[in-house]
PDB file of N, CA and C in Angstrom:
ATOM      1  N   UNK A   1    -108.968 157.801 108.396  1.00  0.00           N
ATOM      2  CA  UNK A   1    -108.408 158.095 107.120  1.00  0.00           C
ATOM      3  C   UNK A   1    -107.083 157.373 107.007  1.00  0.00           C
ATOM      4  N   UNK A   2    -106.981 156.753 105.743  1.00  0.00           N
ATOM      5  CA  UNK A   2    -105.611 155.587 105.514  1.00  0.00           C
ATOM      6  C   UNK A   2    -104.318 156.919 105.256  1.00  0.00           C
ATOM      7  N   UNK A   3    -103.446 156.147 105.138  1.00  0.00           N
ATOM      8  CA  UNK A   3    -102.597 156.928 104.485  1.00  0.00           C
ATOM      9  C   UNK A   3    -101.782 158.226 105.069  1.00  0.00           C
ATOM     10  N   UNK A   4    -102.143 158.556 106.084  1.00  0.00           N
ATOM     11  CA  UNK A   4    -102.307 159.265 106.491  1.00  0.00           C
ATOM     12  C   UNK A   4    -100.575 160.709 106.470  1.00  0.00           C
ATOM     13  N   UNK A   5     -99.621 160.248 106.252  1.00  0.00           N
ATOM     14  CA  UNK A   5     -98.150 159.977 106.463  1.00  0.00           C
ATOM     15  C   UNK A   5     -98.251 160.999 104.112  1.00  0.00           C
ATOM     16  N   UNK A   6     -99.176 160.591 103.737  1.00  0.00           N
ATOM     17  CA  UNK A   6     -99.337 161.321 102.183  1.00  0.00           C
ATOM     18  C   UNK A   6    -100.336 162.455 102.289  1.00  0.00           C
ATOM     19  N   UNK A   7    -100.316 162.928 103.631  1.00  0.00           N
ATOM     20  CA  UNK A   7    -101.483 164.222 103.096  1.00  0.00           C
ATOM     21  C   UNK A   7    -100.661 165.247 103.042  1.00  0.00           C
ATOM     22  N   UNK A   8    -101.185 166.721 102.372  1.00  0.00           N
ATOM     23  CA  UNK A   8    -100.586 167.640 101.940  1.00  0.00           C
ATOM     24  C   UNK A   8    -100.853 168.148 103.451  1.00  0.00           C
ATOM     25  N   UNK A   9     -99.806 169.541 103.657  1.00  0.00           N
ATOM     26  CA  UNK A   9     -99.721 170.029 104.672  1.00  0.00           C
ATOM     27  C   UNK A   9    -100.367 170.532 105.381  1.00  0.00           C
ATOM     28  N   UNK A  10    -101.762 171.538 104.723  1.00  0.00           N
ATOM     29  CA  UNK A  10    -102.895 171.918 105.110  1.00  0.00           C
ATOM     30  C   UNK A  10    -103.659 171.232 105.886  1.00  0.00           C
ATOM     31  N   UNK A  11    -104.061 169.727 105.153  1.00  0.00           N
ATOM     32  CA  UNK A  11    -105.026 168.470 105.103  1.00  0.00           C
ATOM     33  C   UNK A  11    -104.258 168.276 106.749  1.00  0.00           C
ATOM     34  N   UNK A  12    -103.650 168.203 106.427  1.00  0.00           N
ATOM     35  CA  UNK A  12    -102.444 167.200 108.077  1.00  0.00           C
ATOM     36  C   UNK A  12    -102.946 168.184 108.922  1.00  0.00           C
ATOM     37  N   UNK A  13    -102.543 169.616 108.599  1.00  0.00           N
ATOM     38  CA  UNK A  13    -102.620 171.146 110.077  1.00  0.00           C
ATOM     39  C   UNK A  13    -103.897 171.097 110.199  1.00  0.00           C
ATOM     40  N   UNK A  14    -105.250 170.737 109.252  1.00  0.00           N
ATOM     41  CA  UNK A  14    -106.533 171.434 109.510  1.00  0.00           C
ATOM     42  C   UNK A  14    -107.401 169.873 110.461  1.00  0.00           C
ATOM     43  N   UNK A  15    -106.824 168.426 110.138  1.00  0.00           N
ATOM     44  CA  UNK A  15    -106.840 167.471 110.795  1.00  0.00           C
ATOM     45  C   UNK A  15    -106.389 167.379 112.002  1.00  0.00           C
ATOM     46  N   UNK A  16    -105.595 167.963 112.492  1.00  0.00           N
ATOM     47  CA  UNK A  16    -104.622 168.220 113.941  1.00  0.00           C
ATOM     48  C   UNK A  16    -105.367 168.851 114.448  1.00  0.00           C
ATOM     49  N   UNK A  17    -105.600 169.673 113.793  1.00  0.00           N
ATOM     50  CA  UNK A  17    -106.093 170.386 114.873  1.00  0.00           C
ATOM     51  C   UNK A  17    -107.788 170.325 115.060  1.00  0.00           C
ATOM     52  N   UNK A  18    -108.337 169.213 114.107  1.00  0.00           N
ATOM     53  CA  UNK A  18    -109.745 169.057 114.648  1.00  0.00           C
ATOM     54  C   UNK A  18    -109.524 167.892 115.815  1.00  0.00           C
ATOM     55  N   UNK A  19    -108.595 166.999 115.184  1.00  0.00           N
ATOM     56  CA  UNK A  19    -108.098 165.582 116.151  1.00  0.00           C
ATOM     57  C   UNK A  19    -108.013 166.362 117.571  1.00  0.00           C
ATOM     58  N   UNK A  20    -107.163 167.314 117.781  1.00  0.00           N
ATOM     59  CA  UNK A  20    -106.897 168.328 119.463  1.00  0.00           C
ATOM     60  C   UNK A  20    -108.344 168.805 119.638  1.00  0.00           C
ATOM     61  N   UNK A  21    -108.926 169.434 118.964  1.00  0.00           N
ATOM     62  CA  UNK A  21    -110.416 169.575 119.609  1.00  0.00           C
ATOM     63  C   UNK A  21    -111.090 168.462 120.248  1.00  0.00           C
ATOM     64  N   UNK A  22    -110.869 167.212 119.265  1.00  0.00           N
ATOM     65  CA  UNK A  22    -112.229 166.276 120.012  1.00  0.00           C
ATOM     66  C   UNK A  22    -111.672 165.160 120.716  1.00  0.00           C
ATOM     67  N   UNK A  23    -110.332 165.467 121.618  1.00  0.00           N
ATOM     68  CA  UNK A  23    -110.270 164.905 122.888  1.00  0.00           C
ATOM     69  C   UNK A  23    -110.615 164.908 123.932  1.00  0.00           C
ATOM     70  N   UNK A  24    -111.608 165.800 124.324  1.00  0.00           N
ATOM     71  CA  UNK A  24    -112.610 166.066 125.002  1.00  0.00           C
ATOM     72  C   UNK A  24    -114.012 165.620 125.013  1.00  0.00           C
ATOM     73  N   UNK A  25    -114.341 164.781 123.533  1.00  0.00           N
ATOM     74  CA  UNK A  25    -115.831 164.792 123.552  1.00  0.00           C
ATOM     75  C   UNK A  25    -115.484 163.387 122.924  1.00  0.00           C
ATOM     76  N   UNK A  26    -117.019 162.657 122.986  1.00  0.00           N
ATOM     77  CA  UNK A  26    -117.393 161.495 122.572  1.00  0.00           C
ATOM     78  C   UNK A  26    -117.208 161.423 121.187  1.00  0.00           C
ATOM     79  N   UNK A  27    -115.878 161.662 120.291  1.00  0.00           N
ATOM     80  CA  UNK A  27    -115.680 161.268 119.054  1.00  0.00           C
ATOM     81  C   UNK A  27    -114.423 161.158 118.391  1.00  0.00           C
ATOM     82  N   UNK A  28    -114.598 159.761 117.883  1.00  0.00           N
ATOM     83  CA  UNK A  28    -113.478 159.603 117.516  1.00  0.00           C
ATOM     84  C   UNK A  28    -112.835 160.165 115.601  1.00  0.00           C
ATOM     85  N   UNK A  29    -111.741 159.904 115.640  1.00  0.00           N
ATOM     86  CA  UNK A  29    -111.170 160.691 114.377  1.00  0.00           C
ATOM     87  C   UNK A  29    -109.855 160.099 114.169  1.00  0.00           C
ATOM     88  N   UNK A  30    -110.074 158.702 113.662  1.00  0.00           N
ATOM     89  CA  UNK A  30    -109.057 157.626 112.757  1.00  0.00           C
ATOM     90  C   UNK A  30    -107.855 158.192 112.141  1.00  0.00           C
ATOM     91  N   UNK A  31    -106.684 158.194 111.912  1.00  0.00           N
ATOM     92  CA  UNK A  31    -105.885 158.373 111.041  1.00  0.00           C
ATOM     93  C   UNK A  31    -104.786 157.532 110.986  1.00  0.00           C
ATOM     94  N   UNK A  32    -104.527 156.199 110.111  1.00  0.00           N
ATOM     95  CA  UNK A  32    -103.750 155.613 109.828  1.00  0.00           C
ATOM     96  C   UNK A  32    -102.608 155.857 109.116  1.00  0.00           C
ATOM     97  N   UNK A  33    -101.835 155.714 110.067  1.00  0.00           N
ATOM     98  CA  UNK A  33    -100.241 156.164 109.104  1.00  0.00           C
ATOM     99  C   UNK A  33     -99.294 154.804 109.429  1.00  0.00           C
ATOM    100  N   UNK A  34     -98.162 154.846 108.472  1.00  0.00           N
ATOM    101  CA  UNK A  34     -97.573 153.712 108.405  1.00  0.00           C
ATOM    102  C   UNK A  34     -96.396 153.389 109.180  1.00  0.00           C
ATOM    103  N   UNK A  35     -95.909 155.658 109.772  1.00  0.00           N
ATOM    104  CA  UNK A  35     -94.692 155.576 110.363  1.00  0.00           C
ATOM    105  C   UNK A  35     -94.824 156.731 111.490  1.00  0.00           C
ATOM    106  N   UNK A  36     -94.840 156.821 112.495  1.00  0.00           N
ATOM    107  CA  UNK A  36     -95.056 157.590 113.620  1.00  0.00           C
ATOM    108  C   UNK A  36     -94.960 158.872 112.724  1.00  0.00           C
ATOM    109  N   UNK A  37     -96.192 159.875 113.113  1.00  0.00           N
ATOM    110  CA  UNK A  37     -95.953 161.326 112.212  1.00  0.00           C
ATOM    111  C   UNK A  37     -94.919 161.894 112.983  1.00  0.00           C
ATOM    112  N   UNK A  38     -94.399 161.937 113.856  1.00  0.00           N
ATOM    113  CA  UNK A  38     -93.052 162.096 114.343  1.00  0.00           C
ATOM    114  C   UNK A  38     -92.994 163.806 114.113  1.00  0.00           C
ATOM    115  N   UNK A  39     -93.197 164.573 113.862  1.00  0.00           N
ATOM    116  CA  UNK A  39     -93.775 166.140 113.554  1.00  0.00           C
ATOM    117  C   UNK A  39     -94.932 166.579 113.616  1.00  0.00           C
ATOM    118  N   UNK A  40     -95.023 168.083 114.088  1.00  0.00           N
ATOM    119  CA  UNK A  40     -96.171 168.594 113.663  1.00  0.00           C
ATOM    120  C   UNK A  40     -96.927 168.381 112.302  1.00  0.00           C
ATOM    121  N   UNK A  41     -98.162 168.351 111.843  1.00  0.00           N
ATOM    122  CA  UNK A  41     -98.816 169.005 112.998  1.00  0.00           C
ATOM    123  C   UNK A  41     -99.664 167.496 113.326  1.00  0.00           C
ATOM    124  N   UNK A  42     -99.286 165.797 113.246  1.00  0.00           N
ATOM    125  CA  UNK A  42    -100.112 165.322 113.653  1.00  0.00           C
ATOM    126  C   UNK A  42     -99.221 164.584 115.175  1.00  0.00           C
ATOM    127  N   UNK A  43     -98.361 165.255 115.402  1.00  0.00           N
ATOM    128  CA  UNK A  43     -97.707 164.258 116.700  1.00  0.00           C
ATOM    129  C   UNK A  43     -97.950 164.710 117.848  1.00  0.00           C
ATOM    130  N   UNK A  44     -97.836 164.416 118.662  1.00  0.00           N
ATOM    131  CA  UNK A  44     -98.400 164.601 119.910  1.00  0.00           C
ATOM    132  C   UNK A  44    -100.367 163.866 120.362  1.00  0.00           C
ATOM    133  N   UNK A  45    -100.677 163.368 118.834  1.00  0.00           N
ATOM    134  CA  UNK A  45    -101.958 162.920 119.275  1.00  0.00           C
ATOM    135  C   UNK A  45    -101.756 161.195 120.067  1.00  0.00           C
ATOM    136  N   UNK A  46    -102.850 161.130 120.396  1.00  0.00           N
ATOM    137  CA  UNK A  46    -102.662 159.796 121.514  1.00  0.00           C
ATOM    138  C   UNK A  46    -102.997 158.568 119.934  1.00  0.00           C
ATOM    139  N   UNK A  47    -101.852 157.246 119.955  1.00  0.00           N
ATOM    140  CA  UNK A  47    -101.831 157.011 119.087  1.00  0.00           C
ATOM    141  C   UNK A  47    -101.852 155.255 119.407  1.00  0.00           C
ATOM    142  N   UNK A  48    -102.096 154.444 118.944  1.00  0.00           N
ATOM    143  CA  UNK A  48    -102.249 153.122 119.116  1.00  0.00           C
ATOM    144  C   UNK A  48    -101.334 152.313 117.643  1.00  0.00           C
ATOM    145  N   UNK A  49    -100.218 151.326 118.518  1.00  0.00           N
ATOM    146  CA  UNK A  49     -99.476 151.142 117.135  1.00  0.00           C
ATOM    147  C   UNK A  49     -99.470 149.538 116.796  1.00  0.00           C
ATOM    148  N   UNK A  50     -99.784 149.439 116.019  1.00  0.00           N
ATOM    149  CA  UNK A  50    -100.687 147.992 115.322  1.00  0.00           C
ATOM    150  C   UNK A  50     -99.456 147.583 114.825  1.00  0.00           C
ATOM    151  N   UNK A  51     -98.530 146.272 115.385  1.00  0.00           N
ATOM    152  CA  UNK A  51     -97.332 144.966 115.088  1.00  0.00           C
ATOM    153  C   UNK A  51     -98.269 144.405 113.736  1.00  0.00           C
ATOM    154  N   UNK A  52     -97.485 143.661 112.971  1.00  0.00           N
ATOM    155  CA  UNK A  52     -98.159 142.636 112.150  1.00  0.00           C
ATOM    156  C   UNK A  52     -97.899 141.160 112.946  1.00  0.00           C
ATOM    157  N   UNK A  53     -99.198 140.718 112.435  1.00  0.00           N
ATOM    158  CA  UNK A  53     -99.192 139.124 113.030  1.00  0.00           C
ATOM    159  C   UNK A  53     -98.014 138.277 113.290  1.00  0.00           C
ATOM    160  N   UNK A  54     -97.549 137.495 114.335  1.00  0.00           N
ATOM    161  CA  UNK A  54     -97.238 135.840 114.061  1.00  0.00           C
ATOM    162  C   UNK A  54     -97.201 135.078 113.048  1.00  0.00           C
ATOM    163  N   UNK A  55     -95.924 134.709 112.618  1.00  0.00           N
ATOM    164  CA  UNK A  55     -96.415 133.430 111.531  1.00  0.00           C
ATOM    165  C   UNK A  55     -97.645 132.449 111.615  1.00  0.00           C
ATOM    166  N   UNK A  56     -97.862 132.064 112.897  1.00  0.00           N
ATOM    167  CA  UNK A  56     -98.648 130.816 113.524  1.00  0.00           C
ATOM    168  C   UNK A  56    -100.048 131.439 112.668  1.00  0.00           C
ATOM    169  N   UNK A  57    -100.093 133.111 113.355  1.00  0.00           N
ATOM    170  CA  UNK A  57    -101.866 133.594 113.437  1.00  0.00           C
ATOM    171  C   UNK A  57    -101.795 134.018 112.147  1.00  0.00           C
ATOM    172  N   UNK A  58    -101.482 134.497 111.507  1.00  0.00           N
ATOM    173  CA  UNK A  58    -101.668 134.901 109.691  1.00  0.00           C
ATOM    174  C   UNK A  58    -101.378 133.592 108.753  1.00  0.00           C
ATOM    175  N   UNK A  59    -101.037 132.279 109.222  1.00  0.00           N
ATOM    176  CA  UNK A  59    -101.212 131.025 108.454  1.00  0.00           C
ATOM    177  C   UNK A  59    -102.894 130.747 109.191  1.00  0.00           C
ATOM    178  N   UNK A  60    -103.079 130.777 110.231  1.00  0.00           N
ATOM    179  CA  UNK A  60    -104.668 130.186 111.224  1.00  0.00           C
ATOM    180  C   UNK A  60    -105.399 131.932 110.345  1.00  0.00           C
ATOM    181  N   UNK A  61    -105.708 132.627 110.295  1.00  0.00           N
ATOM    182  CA  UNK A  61    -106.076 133.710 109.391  1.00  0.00           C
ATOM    183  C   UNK A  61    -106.577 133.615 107.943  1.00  0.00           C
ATOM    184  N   UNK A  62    -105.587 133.167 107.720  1.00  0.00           N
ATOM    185  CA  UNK A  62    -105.370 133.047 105.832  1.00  0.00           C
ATOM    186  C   UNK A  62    -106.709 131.907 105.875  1.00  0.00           C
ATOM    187  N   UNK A  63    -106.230 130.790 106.270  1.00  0.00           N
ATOM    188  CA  UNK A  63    -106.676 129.383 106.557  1.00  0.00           C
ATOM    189  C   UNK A  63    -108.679 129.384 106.751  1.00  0.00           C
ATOM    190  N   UNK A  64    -108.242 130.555 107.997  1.00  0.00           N
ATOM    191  CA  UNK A  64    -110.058 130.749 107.858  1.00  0.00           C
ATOM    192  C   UNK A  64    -110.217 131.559 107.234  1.00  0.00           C
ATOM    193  N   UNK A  65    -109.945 132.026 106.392  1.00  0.00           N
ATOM    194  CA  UNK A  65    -110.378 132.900 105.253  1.00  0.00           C
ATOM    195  C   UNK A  65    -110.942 132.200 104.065  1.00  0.00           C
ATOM    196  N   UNK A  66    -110.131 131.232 103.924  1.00  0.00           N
ATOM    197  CA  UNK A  66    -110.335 130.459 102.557  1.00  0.00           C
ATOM    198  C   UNK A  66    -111.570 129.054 102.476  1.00  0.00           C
ATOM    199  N   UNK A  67    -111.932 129.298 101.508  1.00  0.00           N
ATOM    200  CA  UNK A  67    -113.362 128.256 101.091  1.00  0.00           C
ATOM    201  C   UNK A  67    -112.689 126.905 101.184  1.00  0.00           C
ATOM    202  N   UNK A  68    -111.471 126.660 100.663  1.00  0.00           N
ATOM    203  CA  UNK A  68    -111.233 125.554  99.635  1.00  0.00           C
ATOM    204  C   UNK A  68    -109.463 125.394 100.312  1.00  0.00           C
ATOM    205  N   UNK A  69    -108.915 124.657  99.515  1.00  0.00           N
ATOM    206  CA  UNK A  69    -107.554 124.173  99.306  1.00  0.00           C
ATOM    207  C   UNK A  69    -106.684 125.046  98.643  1.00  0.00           C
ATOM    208  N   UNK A  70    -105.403 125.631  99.060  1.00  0.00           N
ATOM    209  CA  UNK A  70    -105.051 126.439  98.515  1.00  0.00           C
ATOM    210  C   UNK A  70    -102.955 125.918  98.383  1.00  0.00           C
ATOM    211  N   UNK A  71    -102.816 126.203  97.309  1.00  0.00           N
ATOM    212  CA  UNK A  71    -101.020 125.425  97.602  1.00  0.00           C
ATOM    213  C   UNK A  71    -100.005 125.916  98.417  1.00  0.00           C
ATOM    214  N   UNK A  72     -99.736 125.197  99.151  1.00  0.00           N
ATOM    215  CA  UNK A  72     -98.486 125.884 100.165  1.00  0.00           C
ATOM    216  C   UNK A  72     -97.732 126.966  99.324  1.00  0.00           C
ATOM    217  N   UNK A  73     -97.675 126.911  98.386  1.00  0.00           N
ATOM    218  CA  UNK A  73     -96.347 128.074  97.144  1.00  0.00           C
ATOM    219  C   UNK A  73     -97.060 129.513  97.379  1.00  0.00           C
ATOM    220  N   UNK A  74     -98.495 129.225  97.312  1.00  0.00           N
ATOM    221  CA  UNK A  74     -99.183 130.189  97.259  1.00  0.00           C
ATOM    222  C   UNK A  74     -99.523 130.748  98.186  1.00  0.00           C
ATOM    223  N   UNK A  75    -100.093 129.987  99.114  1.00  0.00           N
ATOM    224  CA  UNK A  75    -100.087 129.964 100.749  1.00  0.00           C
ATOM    225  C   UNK A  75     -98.723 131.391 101.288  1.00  0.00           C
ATOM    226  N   UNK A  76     -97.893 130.547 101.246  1.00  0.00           N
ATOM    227  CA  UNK A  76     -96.549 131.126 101.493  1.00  0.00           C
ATOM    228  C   UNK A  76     -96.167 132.426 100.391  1.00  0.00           C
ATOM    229  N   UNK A  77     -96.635 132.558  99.468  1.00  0.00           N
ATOM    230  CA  UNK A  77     -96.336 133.806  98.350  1.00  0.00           C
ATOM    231  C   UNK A  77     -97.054 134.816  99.167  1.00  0.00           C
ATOM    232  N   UNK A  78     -98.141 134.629  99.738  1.00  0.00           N
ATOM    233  CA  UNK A  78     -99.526 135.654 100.031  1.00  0.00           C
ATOM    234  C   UNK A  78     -99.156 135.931 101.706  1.00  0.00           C
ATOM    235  N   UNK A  79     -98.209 135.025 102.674  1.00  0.00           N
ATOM    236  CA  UNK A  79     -97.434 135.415 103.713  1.00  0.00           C
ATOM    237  C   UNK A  79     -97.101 136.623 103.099  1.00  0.00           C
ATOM    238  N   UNK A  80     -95.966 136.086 102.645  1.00  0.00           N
ATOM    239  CA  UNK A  80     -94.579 136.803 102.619  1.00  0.00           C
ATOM    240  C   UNK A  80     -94.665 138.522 102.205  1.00  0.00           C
ATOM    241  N   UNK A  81     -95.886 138.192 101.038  1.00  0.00           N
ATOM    242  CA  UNK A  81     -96.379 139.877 100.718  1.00  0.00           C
ATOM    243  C   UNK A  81     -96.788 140.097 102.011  1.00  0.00           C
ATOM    244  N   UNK A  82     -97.568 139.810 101.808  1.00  0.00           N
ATOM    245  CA  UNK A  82     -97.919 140.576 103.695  1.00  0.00           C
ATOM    246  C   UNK A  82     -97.326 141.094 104.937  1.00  0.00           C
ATOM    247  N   UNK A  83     -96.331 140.110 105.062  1.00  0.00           N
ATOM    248  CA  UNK A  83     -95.359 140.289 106.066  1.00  0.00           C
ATOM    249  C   UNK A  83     -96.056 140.551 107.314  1.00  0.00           C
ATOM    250  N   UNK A  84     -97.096 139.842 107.129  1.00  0.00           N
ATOM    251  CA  UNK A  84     -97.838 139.656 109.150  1.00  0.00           C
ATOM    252  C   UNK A  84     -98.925 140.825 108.900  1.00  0.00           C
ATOM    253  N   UNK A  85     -99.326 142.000 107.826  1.00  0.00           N
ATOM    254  CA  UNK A  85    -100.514 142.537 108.015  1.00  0.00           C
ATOM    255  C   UNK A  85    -101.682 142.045 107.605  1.00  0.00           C
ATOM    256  N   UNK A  86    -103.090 141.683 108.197  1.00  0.00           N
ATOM    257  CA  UNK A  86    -104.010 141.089 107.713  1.00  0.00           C
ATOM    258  C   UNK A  86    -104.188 141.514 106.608  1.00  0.00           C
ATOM    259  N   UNK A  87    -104.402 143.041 106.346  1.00  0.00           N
ATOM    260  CA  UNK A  87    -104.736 143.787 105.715  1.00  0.00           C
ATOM    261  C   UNK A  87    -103.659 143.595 103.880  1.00  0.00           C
ATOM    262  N   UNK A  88    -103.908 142.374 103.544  1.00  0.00           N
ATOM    263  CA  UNK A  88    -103.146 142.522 102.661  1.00  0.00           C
ATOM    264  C   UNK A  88    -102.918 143.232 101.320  1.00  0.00           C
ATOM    265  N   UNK A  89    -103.985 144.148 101.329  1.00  0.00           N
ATOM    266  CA  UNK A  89    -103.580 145.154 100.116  1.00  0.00           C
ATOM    267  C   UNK A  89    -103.192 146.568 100.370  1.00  0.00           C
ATOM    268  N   UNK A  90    -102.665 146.724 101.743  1.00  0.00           N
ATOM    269  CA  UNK A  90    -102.412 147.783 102.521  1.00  0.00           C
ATOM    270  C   UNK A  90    -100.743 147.826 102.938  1.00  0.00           C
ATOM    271  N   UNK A  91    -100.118 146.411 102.442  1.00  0.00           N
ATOM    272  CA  UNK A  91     -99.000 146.488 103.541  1.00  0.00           C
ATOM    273  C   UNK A  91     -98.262 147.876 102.748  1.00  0.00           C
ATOM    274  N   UNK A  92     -96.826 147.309 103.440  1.00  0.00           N
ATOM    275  CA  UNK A  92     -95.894 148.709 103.332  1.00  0.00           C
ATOM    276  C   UNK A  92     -95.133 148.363 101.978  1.00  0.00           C
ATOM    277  N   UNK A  93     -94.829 149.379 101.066  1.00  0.00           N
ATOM    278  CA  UNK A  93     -93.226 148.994  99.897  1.00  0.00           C
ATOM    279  C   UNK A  93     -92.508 148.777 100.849  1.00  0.00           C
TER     280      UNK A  93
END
């Protein structure tokens, strides 16, 4: 689940505490947030924290992404939003 850092308080406590149940068993339970939940009730879960790209690898990225020819202005406009996340309709305000 995206976003994770905008759920109401319930959503967050009743998620925590399914996330603490199924560290024990073969399943996983996603929750993307943008800034360490740093509080109850989602902290303390085991958490993996995703840098944004290299200039080098999000120009080699972009590059294989694209069909065709695209203008450095633009090229470089569609960096800079990004600021190194692939994910470019996700980054941060």
């Amino acid at each position: 689940m995206d976003d994770a850092q905008w759920f109401d308080k319930v959503s967050a406590q009743t998620l925590g505490f399914v996330a603490r149940r199924l560290l024990a068993d073969p399943v996983a339970l996603v929750l993307a947030t943008r800034e360490p939940p740093g509080q109850a009730p989602l902290a303390g879960l085991p958490e993996l924290v995703l840098k944004g790209l290299e200039d080098a690898e999000a120009h080699a990225l972009l590059d294989g992404a694209l069909r065709g020819e695209l203008d450095d202005r633009i090229r470089d406009g569609i960096l800079d939003e990004a600021r190194g996340t692939p994910c470019w309709s996700c980054r941060a305000a």
